[in-house]
mmCIF file of C-alpha atoms and ligand atoms in Angstrom:
data_model
loop_
_atom_site.group_PDB
_atom_site.id
_atom_site.type_symbol
_atom_site.label_atom_id
_atom_site.label_comp_id
_atom_site.label_asym_id
_atom_site.label_seq_id
_atom_site.Cartn_x
_atom_site.Cartn_y
_atom_site.Cartn_z
ATOM 1 C CA MET P 272 -0.204 -0.036 0.075
ATOM 2 C CA ILE P 273 1.627 3.564 -0.774
ATOM 3 C CA VAL P 274 1.582 6.077 1.156
ATOM 4 C CA THR P 275 2.418 10.057 0.756
ATOM 5 C CA SER P 276 2.731 13.015 3.217
ATOM 6 C CA LEU P 277 1.470 15.216 0.640
ATOM 7 C CA ASP P 278 -2.082 16.771 0.639
ATOM 8 C CA PHE P 279 -3.568 17.088 -2.636
ATOM 9 C CA ASP P 280 -6.046 19.694 -1.620
ATOM 10 C CA LYS P 281 -3.880 22.248 0.035
ATOM 11 C CA ARG P 282 -2.823 25.364 -2.037
ATOM 12 C CA GLY P 283 0.838 26.217 -2.450
ATOM 13 C CA LYS P 284 3.951 24.436 -3.484
ATOM 14 C CA GLN P 285 4.626 20.709 -1.613
ATOM 15 C CA GLN P 286 7.668 18.396 -2.479
ATOM 16 C CA GLY P 287 7.407 15.161 -0.904
ATOM 17 C CA PHE P 288 7.403 11.484 -1.953
ATOM 18 C CA LEU P 289 5.327 8.550 -2.624
ATOM 19 C CA GLN P 290 6.467 5.605 -0.377
ATOM 20 C CA VAL P 291 6.247 2.063 -1.873
ATOM 21 C CA PRO P 292 7.229 -0.809 0.818
ATOM 22 C CA TYR P 293 10.020 -2.869 -0.494
ATOM 23 C CA SER P 294 11.359 -5.270 1.897
ATOM 24 C CA HIS P 295 14.693 -6.673 0.914
ATOM 25 C CA ASN P 296 17.744 -8.487 2.304
ATOM 26 C CA LEU P 297 19.629 -5.316 3.792
ATOM 27 C CA GLY P 298 16.032 -3.429 4.090
ATOM 28 C CA GLY P 299 13.194 -5.208 5.825
ATOM 29 C CA TRP P 300 11.215 -2.413 6.545
ATOM 30 C CA ALA P 301 12.525 -0.228 3.406
ATOM 31 C CA ASN P 302 10.420 1.714 1.403
ATOM 32 C CA VAL P 303 10.908 2.935 -2.523
ATOM 33 C CA MET P 304 10.447 6.625 -2.089
ATOM 34 C CA ILE P 305 9.471 8.212 -5.530
ATOM 35 C CA PRO P 306 9.838 12.199 -5.417
ATOM 36 C CA ILE P 307 6.528 13.965 -6.182
ATOM 37 C CA THR P 308 5.760 17.687 -6.261
ATOM 38 C CA VAL P 309 2.494 19.721 -6.328
ATOM 39 C CA VAL P 310 1.794 23.229 -7.117
ATOM 40 C CA ALA P 311 -1.575 24.422 -6.619
ATOM 41 C CA ARG P 312 -3.423 27.856 -6.845
ATOM 42 C CA GLY P 313 -6.548 29.017 -8.859
ATOM 43 C CA LYS P 314 -9.392 27.076 -10.145
ATOM 44 C CA GLY P 315 -7.943 25.756 -13.405
ATOM 45 C CA PRO P 316 -7.593 22.087 -14.302
ATOM 46 C CA THR P 317 -5.371 19.496 -12.520
ATOM 47 C CA VAL P 318 -2.527 18.428 -14.677
ATOM 48 C CA LEU P 319 -0.779 15.082 -13.922
ATOM 49 C CA VAL P 320 2.977 15.246 -15.495
ATOM 50 C CA LEU P 321 4.750 11.831 -15.683
ATOM 51 C CA GLY P 322 8.484 11.315 -16.825
ATOM 52 C CA GLY P 323 10.302 8.003 -16.432
ATOM 53 C CA ASN P 324 7.553 5.521 -17.006
ATOM 54 C CA HIS P 325 10.238 3.718 -18.577
ATOM 55 C CA GLY P 326 13.173 4.355 -16.079
ATOM 56 C CA ASP P 327 15.931 5.044 -19.026
ATOM 57 C CA GLU P 328 14.055 7.457 -20.808
ATOM 58 C CA TYR P 329 15.386 10.871 -19.562
ATOM 59 C CA GLN P 330 14.494 13.737 -21.403
ATOM 60 C CA GLY P 331 10.808 13.981 -19.616
ATOM 61 C CA GLN P 332 12.520 13.083 -16.117
ATOM 62 C CA ILE P 333 14.869 16.394 -16.800
ATOM 63 C CA ALA P 334 11.870 18.442 -17.980
ATOM 64 C CA ALA P 335 9.716 17.785 -15.028
ATOM 65 C CA MET P 336 12.418 18.232 -12.658
ATOM 66 C CA LYS P 337 13.259 21.627 -14.092
ATOM 67 C CA LEU P 338 9.187 22.527 -13.600
ATOM 68 C CA ALA P 339 9.030 20.890 -9.990
ATOM 69 C CA ARG P 340 11.945 23.205 -9.344
ATOM 70 C CA ASP P 341 11.031 26.441 -11.209
ATOM 71 C CA LEU P 342 7.324 26.424 -10.626
ATOM 72 C CA THR P 343 6.047 28.867 -8.009
ATOM 73 C CA PRO P 344 2.070 29.000 -7.005
ATOM 74 C CA GLU P 345 2.009 32.680 -8.423
ATOM 75 C CA MET P 346 2.671 30.939 -11.595
ATOM 76 C CA VAL P 347 0.005 28.350 -11.645
ATOM 77 C CA THR P 348 -3.704 28.722 -12.417
ATOM 78 C CA GLY P 349 -4.653 25.141 -11.642
ATOM 79 C CA ARG P 350 -2.736 22.258 -9.984
ATOM 80 C CA ILE P 351 0.066 20.602 -11.432
ATOM 81 C CA ILE P 352 1.544 17.432 -10.116
ATOM 82 C CA LEU P 353 4.618 16.448 -11.290
ATOM 83 C CA ILE P 354 6.209 12.920 -11.008
ATOM 84 C CA PRO P 355 9.896 13.174 -12.775
ATOM 85 C CA SER P 356 10.926 9.599 -12.171
ATOM 86 C CA LEU P 357 7.458 7.274 -12.010
ATOM 87 C CA ASN P 358 9.281 3.757 -12.288
ATOM 88 C CA PHE P 359 12.201 5.677 -9.891
ATOM 89 C CA PRO P 360 13.835 2.134 -9.364
ATOM 90 C CA ALA P 361 14.548 1.808 -13.193
ATOM 91 C CA ALA P 362 15.574 5.083 -13.544
ATOM 92 C CA ARG P 363 18.193 4.710 -10.873
ATOM 93 C CA ALA P 364 19.113 1.655 -12.862
ATOM 94 C CA ALA P 365 18.912 3.051 -16.307
ATOM 95 C CA THR P 366 16.500 0.517 -17.337
ATOM 96 C CA ARG P 367 13.275 0.331 -19.200
ATOM 97 C CA LEU P 368 11.818 -2.268 -16.695
ATOM 98 C CA SER P 369 12.021 -2.001 -13.096
ATOM 99 C CA PRO P 370 14.858 -3.959 -11.351
ATOM 100 C CA LEU P 371 12.631 -4.750 -8.689
ATOM 101 C CA ASP P 372 10.207 -6.879 -9.989
ATOM 102 C CA GLY P 373 10.904 -7.202 -13.960
ATOM 103 C CA MET P 374 7.807 -5.569 -14.939
ATOM 104 C CA ASN P 375 7.222 -2.916 -17.363
ATOM 105 C CA MET P 376 5.392 0.047 -15.842
ATOM 106 C CA ASN P 377 3.556 0.934 -19.175
ATOM 107 C CA ARG P 378 1.973 -2.832 -19.105
ATOM 108 C CA ALA P 379 1.225 -2.858 -15.430
ATOM 109 C CA PHE P 380 -2.143 -0.755 -15.201
ATOM 110 C CA PRO P 381 -4.737 -0.938 -13.643
ATOM 111 C CA GLY P 382 -2.049 -2.433 -11.108
ATOM 112 C CA GLU P 383 -2.870 -4.069 -7.800
ATOM 113 C CA PRO P 384 -2.752 -2.309 -4.086
ATOM 114 C CA GLU P 385 -0.999 -5.142 -2.816
ATOM 115 C CA GLY P 386 0.948 -6.287 -6.077
ATOM 116 C CA THR P 387 4.679 -5.785 -6.636
ATOM 117 C CA ALA P 388 6.406 -2.399 -6.542
ATOM 118 C CA THR P 389 5.564 -1.442 -10.437
ATOM 119 C CA SER P 390 1.739 -2.720 -9.790
ATOM 120 C CA GLN P 391 1.242 -0.852 -6.716
ATOM 121 C CA ILE P 392 2.506 2.441 -8.174
ATOM 122 C CA ALA P 393 0.556 1.496 -11.257
ATOM 123 C CA HIS P 394 -2.618 0.884 -9.019
ATOM 124 C CA PHE P 395 -1.904 4.367 -6.923
ATOM 125 C CA LEU P 396 -2.173 6.126 -10.510
ATOM 126 C CA SER P 397 -5.322 4.599 -11.586
ATOM 127 C CA THR P 398 -7.119 5.140 -8.213
ATOM 128 C CA VAL P 399 -5.755 8.039 -6.754
ATOM 129 C CA LEU P 400 -3.835 10.345 -9.401
ATOM 130 C CA PHE P 401 -5.729 9.825 -12.123
ATOM 131 C CA PRO P 402 -9.214 10.463 -10.335
ATOM 132 C CA LEU P 403 -7.978 13.879 -9.050
ATOM 133 C CA SER P 404 -6.565 14.717 -12.574
ATOM 134 C CA ASP P 405 -8.056 16.533 -15.639
ATOM 135 C CA VAL P 406 -5.243 16.287 -17.590
ATOM 136 C CA VAL P 407 -2.386 13.383 -18.114
ATOM 137 C CA ILE P 408 0.789 13.983 -19.735
ATOM 138 C CA ASP P 409 3.342 11.075 -20.133
ATOM 139 C CA ILE P 410 6.708 11.556 -21.548
ATOM 140 C CA HIS P 411 8.553 8.867 -23.368
ATOM 141 C CA SER P 412 11.093 8.192 -26.041
ATOM 142 C CA GLY P 413 12.357 5.315 -27.879
ATOM 143 C CA ARG P 414 15.751 4.926 -25.909
ATOM 144 C CA ARG P 415 17.549 2.059 -26.301
ATOM 145 C CA SER P 416 15.200 0.128 -29.194
ATOM 146 C CA MET P 417 13.920 2.873 -31.376
ATOM 147 C CA GLU P 418 15.032 6.179 -32.618
ATOM 148 C CA PHE P 419 11.755 8.238 -33.496
ATOM 149 C CA VAL P 420 11.349 11.661 -34.982
ATOM 150 C CA PRO P 421 10.609 13.661 -32.028
ATOM 151 C CA CYS P 422 6.870 13.901 -31.653
ATOM 152 C CA ALA P 423 3.695 14.394 -29.481
ATOM 153 C CA HIS P 424 1.341 11.265 -30.067
ATOM 154 C CA MET P 425 -1.866 10.209 -28.920
ATOM 155 C CA HIS P 426 -4.441 7.136 -29.566
ATOM 156 C CA LEU P 427 -7.531 7.548 -31.779
ATOM 157 C CA VAL P 428 -9.863 7.406 -28.843
ATOM 158 C CA ALA P 429 -13.866 6.462 -29.719
ATOM 159 C CA ASP P 430 -14.954 9.588 -27.548
ATOM 160 C CA ARG P 431 -15.050 12.374 -30.269
ATOM 161 C CA GLU P 432 -15.048 15.138 -27.718
ATOM 162 C CA GLN P 433 -12.388 13.430 -25.838
ATOM 163 C CA ARG P 434 -10.393 13.125 -29.163
ATOM 164 C CA ALA P 435 -10.668 16.646 -30.221
ATOM 165 C CA ARG P 436 -9.614 17.875 -26.730
ATOM 166 C CA MET P 437 -6.526 15.391 -27.072
ATOM 167 C CA PHE P 438 -5.854 16.264 -30.690
ATOM 168 C CA ALA P 439 -5.606 20.177 -29.936
ATOM 169 C CA ALA P 440 -3.213 19.565 -27.010
ATOM 170 C CA MET P 441 -1.109 17.304 -28.999
ATOM 171 C CA LEU P 442 -0.576 20.119 -31.561
ATOM 172 C CA ALA P 443 0.450 22.376 -28.867
ATOM 173 C CA TRP P 444 3.570 20.536 -28.211
ATOM 174 C CA ASN P 445 4.599 22.055 -31.188
ATOM 175 C CA SER P 446 6.873 19.090 -32.841
ATOM 176 C CA ASP P 447 7.502 18.875 -36.386
ATOM 177 C CA PHE P 448 5.434 15.471 -36.146
ATOM 178 C CA ALA P 449 2.134 14.629 -34.554
ATOM 179 C CA PHE P 450 1.433 11.107 -34.509
ATOM 180 C CA LEU P 451 -1.530 8.533 -34.439
ATOM 181 C CA TYR P 452 -0.518 5.451 -33.114
ATOM 182 C CA ALA P 453 -1.824 1.941 -32.248
ATOM 183 C CA ASP P 454 -0.859 -0.726 -29.594
ATOM 184 C CA ILE P 455 0.781 -3.327 -31.126
ATOM 185 C CA ALA P 456 2.578 -5.035 -28.170
ATOM 186 C CA GLY P 457 0.537 -6.045 -25.070
ATOM 187 C CA THR P 458 -2.256 -4.311 -23.135
ATOM 188 C CA GLY P 459 -2.402 -2.497 -19.681
ATOM 189 C CA LEU P 460 -0.691 0.885 -20.945
ATOM 190 C CA LEU P 461 -0.765 3.867 -18.742
ATOM 191 C CA PRO P 462 -2.411 6.147 -21.335
ATOM 192 C CA VAL P 463 -5.208 3.811 -22.070
ATOM 193 C CA GLU P 464 -6.360 3.427 -18.437
ATOM 194 C CA ALA P 465 -5.948 7.723 -18.091
ATOM 195 C CA GLU P 466 -8.144 7.824 -21.497
ATOM 196 C CA ASN P 467 -10.918 5.008 -20.339
ATOM 197 C CA GLN P 468 -11.181 7.464 -16.978
ATOM 198 C CA GLY P 469 -12.164 9.899 -19.717
ATOM 199 C CA LYS P 470 -9.108 12.248 -19.157
ATOM 200 C CA LEU P 471 -7.127 14.706 -21.778
ATOM 201 C CA VAL P 472 -4.194 12.229 -22.405
ATOM 202 C CA ILE P 473 -1.160 13.844 -24.291
ATOM 203 C CA THR P 474 1.943 11.379 -24.942
ATOM 204 C CA THR P 475 5.240 11.830 -26.790
ATOM 205 C CA GLU P 476 8.122 10.080 -28.088
ATOM 206 C CA MET P 477 11.091 12.227 -27.780
ATOM 207 C CA GLY P 478 13.654 10.815 -30.053
ATOM 208 C CA GLY P 479 15.485 7.929 -28.956
ATOM 209 C CA GLY P 480 18.746 6.122 -28.443
ATOM 210 C CA GLU P 481 21.461 6.600 -26.001
ATOM 211 C CA ALA P 482 22.346 10.191 -26.462
ATOM 212 C CA ILE P 483 19.766 13.064 -26.451
ATOM 213 C CA PRO P 484 20.573 15.980 -28.648
ATOM 214 C CA ALA P 485 20.175 19.589 -26.845
ATOM 215 C CA ALA P 486 17.472 20.240 -29.561
ATOM 216 C CA VAL P 487 15.162 17.268 -28.092
ATOM 217 C CA HIS P 488 15.965 18.668 -24.536
ATOM 218 C CA ARG P 489 14.503 22.208 -25.650
ATOM 219 C CA LEU P 490 11.485 20.418 -27.672
ATOM 220 C CA THR P 491 10.681 18.405 -24.528
ATOM 221 C CA GLN P 492 10.787 21.376 -22.179
ATOM 222 C CA SER P 493 9.494 24.124 -24.623
ATOM 223 C CA GLY P 494 6.415 21.482 -25.513
ATOM 224 C CA LEU P 495 5.691 20.465 -21.936
ATOM 225 C CA ARG P 496 5.653 24.262 -21.000
ATOM 226 C CA ASN P 497 3.409 25.079 -23.785
ATOM 227 C CA VAL P 498 0.657 22.442 -23.263
ATOM 228 C CA LEU P 499 0.505 23.210 -19.703
ATOM 229 C CA ILE P 500 -0.322 26.853 -20.694
ATOM 230 C CA HIS P 501 -2.759 25.606 -23.463
ATOM 231 C CA VAL P 502 -4.840 23.419 -20.943
ATOM 232 C CA GLY P 503 -4.890 26.335 -18.443
ATOM 233 C CA ALA P 504 -2.785 25.278 -15.841
ATOM 234 C CA LEU P 505 -0.066 27.641 -16.370
ATOM 235 C CA LYS P 506 0.222 31.458 -16.776
ATOM 236 C CA GLY P 507 1.714 32.479 -20.243
ATOM 237 C CA ARG P 508 1.002 33.117 -23.824
ATOM 238 C CA GLU P 509 0.472 29.705 -25.687
ATOM 239 C CA ARG P 510 2.855 29.543 -28.969
ATOM 240 C CA THR P 511 1.724 27.780 -32.073
ATOM 241 C CA ARG P 512 4.009 26.513 -34.616
ATOM 242 C CA ALA P 513 3.086 29.637 -36.975
ATOM 243 C CA SER P 514 3.964 32.193 -34.130
ATOM 244 C CA LEU P 515 7.315 30.440 -34.039
ATOM 245 C CA GLY P 516 7.749 30.729 -37.578
ATOM 246 C CA LEU P 517 7.738 26.978 -37.950
ATOM 247 C CA PRO P 518 6.077 25.179 -41.038
ATOM 248 C CA PRO P 519 2.687 23.467 -40.523
ATOM 249 C CA VAL P 520 2.779 20.110 -38.653
ATOM 250 C CA ILE P 521 3.315 16.858 -40.539
ATOM 251 C CA LEU P 522 0.177 14.842 -39.189
ATOM 252 C CA VAL P 523 0.706 10.970 -39.534
ATOM 253 C CA GLN P 524 -0.911 7.850 -38.514
ATOM 254 C CA ALA P 525 0.074 4.163 -38.120
ATOM 255 C CA LEU P 526 -3.226 2.301 -37.013
ATOM 256 C CA GLU P 527 -2.893 -0.895 -39.121
ATOM 257 C CA ARG P 528 -0.196 -3.873 -38.700
ATOM 258 C CA GLU P 529 1.130 -3.232 -41.819
ATOM 259 C CA ASN P 530 2.729 0.341 -40.761
ATOM 260 C CA TYR P 531 4.682 -1.810 -38.346
ATOM 261 C CA LEU P 532 7.345 -3.609 -39.912
ATOM 262 C CA LEU P 533 8.958 -6.702 -37.737
ATOM 263 C CA ALA P 534 12.117 -8.257 -38.680
ATOM 264 C CA PRO P 535 11.738 -11.589 -40.470
ATOM 265 C CA GLU P 536 14.623 -13.119 -39.217
ATOM 266 C CA SER P 537 17.701 -12.204 -37.007
ATOM 267 C CA GLY P 538 20.718 -10.430 -38.282
ATOM 268 C CA ILE P 539 22.237 -6.709 -38.545
ATOM 269 C CA PHE P 540 19.869 -4.264 -39.329
ATOM 270 C CA GLU P 541 20.747 -1.399 -41.812
ATOM 271 C CA ILE P 542 18.669 1.522 -42.653
ATOM 272 C CA THR P 543 18.898 2.954 -45.768
ATOM 273 C CA VAL P 544 16.957 6.068 -45.737
ATOM 274 C CA ASP P 545 16.778 8.974 -43.081
ATOM 275 C CA LEU P 546 14.472 9.248 -40.497
ATOM 276 C CA GLY P 547 11.424 11.478 -41.159
ATOM 277 C CA THR P 548 11.863 10.542 -45.276
ATOM 278 C CA LYS P 549 8.532 10.234 -46.892
ATOM 279 C CA MET P 550 8.386 6.869 -48.601
ATOM 280 C CA LYS P 551 6.493 5.274 -51.550
ATOM 281 C CA ARG P 552 4.914 1.808 -51.009
ATOM 282 C CA GLY P 553 7.333 -0.754 -52.184
ATOM 283 C CA GLN P 554 10.560 1.365 -51.499
ATOM 284 C CA THR P 555 13.496 -0.635 -49.494
ATOM 285 C CA ILE P 556 13.744 0.925 -46.039
ATOM 286 C CA GLY P 557 16.892 -1.168 -45.026
ATOM 287 C CA PHE P 558 18.396 -4.607 -44.743
ATOM 288 C CA ILE P 559 19.001 -7.319 -42.141
ATOM 289 C CA HIS P 560 22.370 -8.953 -42.805
ATOM 290 C CA HIS P 561 23.158 -12.648 -41.877
ATOM 291 C CA LEU P 562 25.618 -12.555 -39.015
ATOM 292 C CA GLU P 563 26.732 -16.056 -39.757
ATOM 293 C CA ARG P 564 26.122 -16.451 -43.653
ATOM 294 C CA PRO P 565 27.552 -13.109 -45.307
ATOM 295 C CA ASP P 566 27.511 -14.617 -48.674
ATOM 296 C CA ARG P 567 23.868 -14.819 -48.634
ATOM 297 C CA ALA P 568 21.961 -11.660 -49.570
ATOM 298 C CA PRO P 569 20.543 -9.687 -47.071
ATOM 299 C CA GLU P 570 16.783 -9.506 -46.483
ATOM 300 C CA SER P 571 15.059 -6.633 -47.691
ATOM 301 C CA ILE P 572 12.988 -4.336 -45.498
ATOM 302 C CA VAL P 573 10.036 -2.741 -47.965
ATOM 303 C CA ALA P 574 7.927 -0.255 -46.944
ATOM 304 C CA GLN P 575 4.011 -1.952 -47.042
ATOM 305 C CA THR P 576 2.420 1.725 -47.443
ATOM 306 C CA ALA P 577 3.264 5.090 -48.493
ATOM 307 C CA GLY P 578 3.912 7.169 -45.345
ATOM 308 C CA TYR P 579 6.750 8.638 -43.330
ATOM 309 C CA LEU P 580 9.582 6.664 -41.740
ATOM 310 C CA VAL P 581 8.483 7.953 -38.100
ATOM 311 C CA THR P 582 10.730 5.758 -36.142
ATOM 312 C CA MET P 583 13.386 2.918 -36.742
ATOM 313 C CA ARG P 584 15.315 0.538 -34.627
ATOM 314 C CA ALA P 585 18.229 1.931 -32.628
ATOM 315 C CA PRO P 586 20.260 -1.250 -32.171
ATOM 316 C CA CYS P 587 21.724 -2.754 -35.414
ATOM 317 C CA LEU P 588 21.516 -6.488 -33.554
ATOM 318 C CA THR P 589 18.048 -7.384 -34.307
ATOM 319 C CA GLN P 590 16.078 -10.445 -33.326
ATOM 320 C CA GLN P 591 13.284 -12.108 -35.329
ATOM 321 C CA GLY P 592 10.070 -10.251 -34.822
ATOM 322 C CA ASP P 593 11.880 -6.848 -33.340
ATOM 323 C CA CYS P 594 10.150 -3.733 -34.782
ATOM 324 C CA VAL P 595 12.610 -2.352 -37.343
ATOM 325 C CA ALA P 596 10.535 0.780 -38.702
ATOM 326 C CA VAL P 597 7.302 2.370 -38.667
ATOM 327 C CA ILE P 598 5.725 3.949 -41.843
ATOM 328 C CA ALA P 599 3.197 6.414 -40.929
ATOM 329 C CA GLN P 600 0.798 7.713 -43.291
ATOM 330 C CA SER P 601 -0.627 11.333 -44.107
ATOM 331 C CA VAL P 602 -3.851 12.005 -42.496
ATOM 332 C CA SER P 603 -5.529 15.474 -42.196
ATOM 333 C CA ALA P 604 -6.929 16.991 -39.163
ATOM 334 C CA LYS P 605 -10.603 16.437 -40.679
ATOM 335 C CA GLU P 606 -9.983 12.684 -41.144
ATOM 336 C CA VAL P 607 -8.677 12.448 -37.557
ATOM 337 C CA LEU P 608 -11.671 14.178 -35.933
ATOM 338 C CA ARG P 609 -14.331 12.548 -38.031
ATOM 339 C CA ALA P 610 -12.843 9.096 -38.152
HETATM 340 ZN ZN1 ZN B 863 8.586 4.388 -22.964
#
């Protein structure tokens, strides 16, 4: 059972912890202590900002930490709850999954009150923090497995009104690409639980790989602040891509299995086009070379649809069934909002 000393109904700024019981060999009565900050003032919406759902995706963690330090109640027109490193043990270990129980936080929802550490954290969000919140922001990157065009993204939720609000907030991140995605790998996702509770949910893939370029940090931090202004939780003037002198967003969707290209066999993956490239159907994206039989011709990876290469596998070494690329098709705002 998770406890916290924070009073979510109190005005002003509070810094504390979510405490998760975790009994281990050298700490029989130990707790995992997950930092949490709440800044509340005014009648605006409650926004839950989450970094580190996957522990080794640090872009969002840094952006949330900066806000947690910088925000004062005078800057806020609602309530902002920040958890920079949601899967805290994984963030400390630089791993995607929790080293305590091997669980993927983003497959652990809705969670269990007396489950493992990851499951308890998921349950606390599902039953305490999501019900308090109007808006849930969950910041990801591709980290070790994938390199993405930095983008805000969302599910095509069934409720049209919820979808329209999510769509507007996704665009407020002001990334070059905005991406509608489907879940091809399992259930129990954090955003799905929040969506099912009717929340305005904003998620991102802020690049990927080991190194984070300065421009990606800037986009993560400016996007997060602009979305907080957009939803009415933070004072300030909302910026649009036009007001920033940027071209219109490239709106894409990958809702079919054929958009997600899986490795037909194991080997060494070579990408042959740049991320963000507009592809034709049938165009070669890359090859899988045979480590043990270099004399054999490599396996071609071919676009099954026209569209943009929005993400590619980051490590070269690839196992059969790994996702090596996603081709997302162009779509108009009208089509998204009416679908
Ligand atoms: Zn992630």
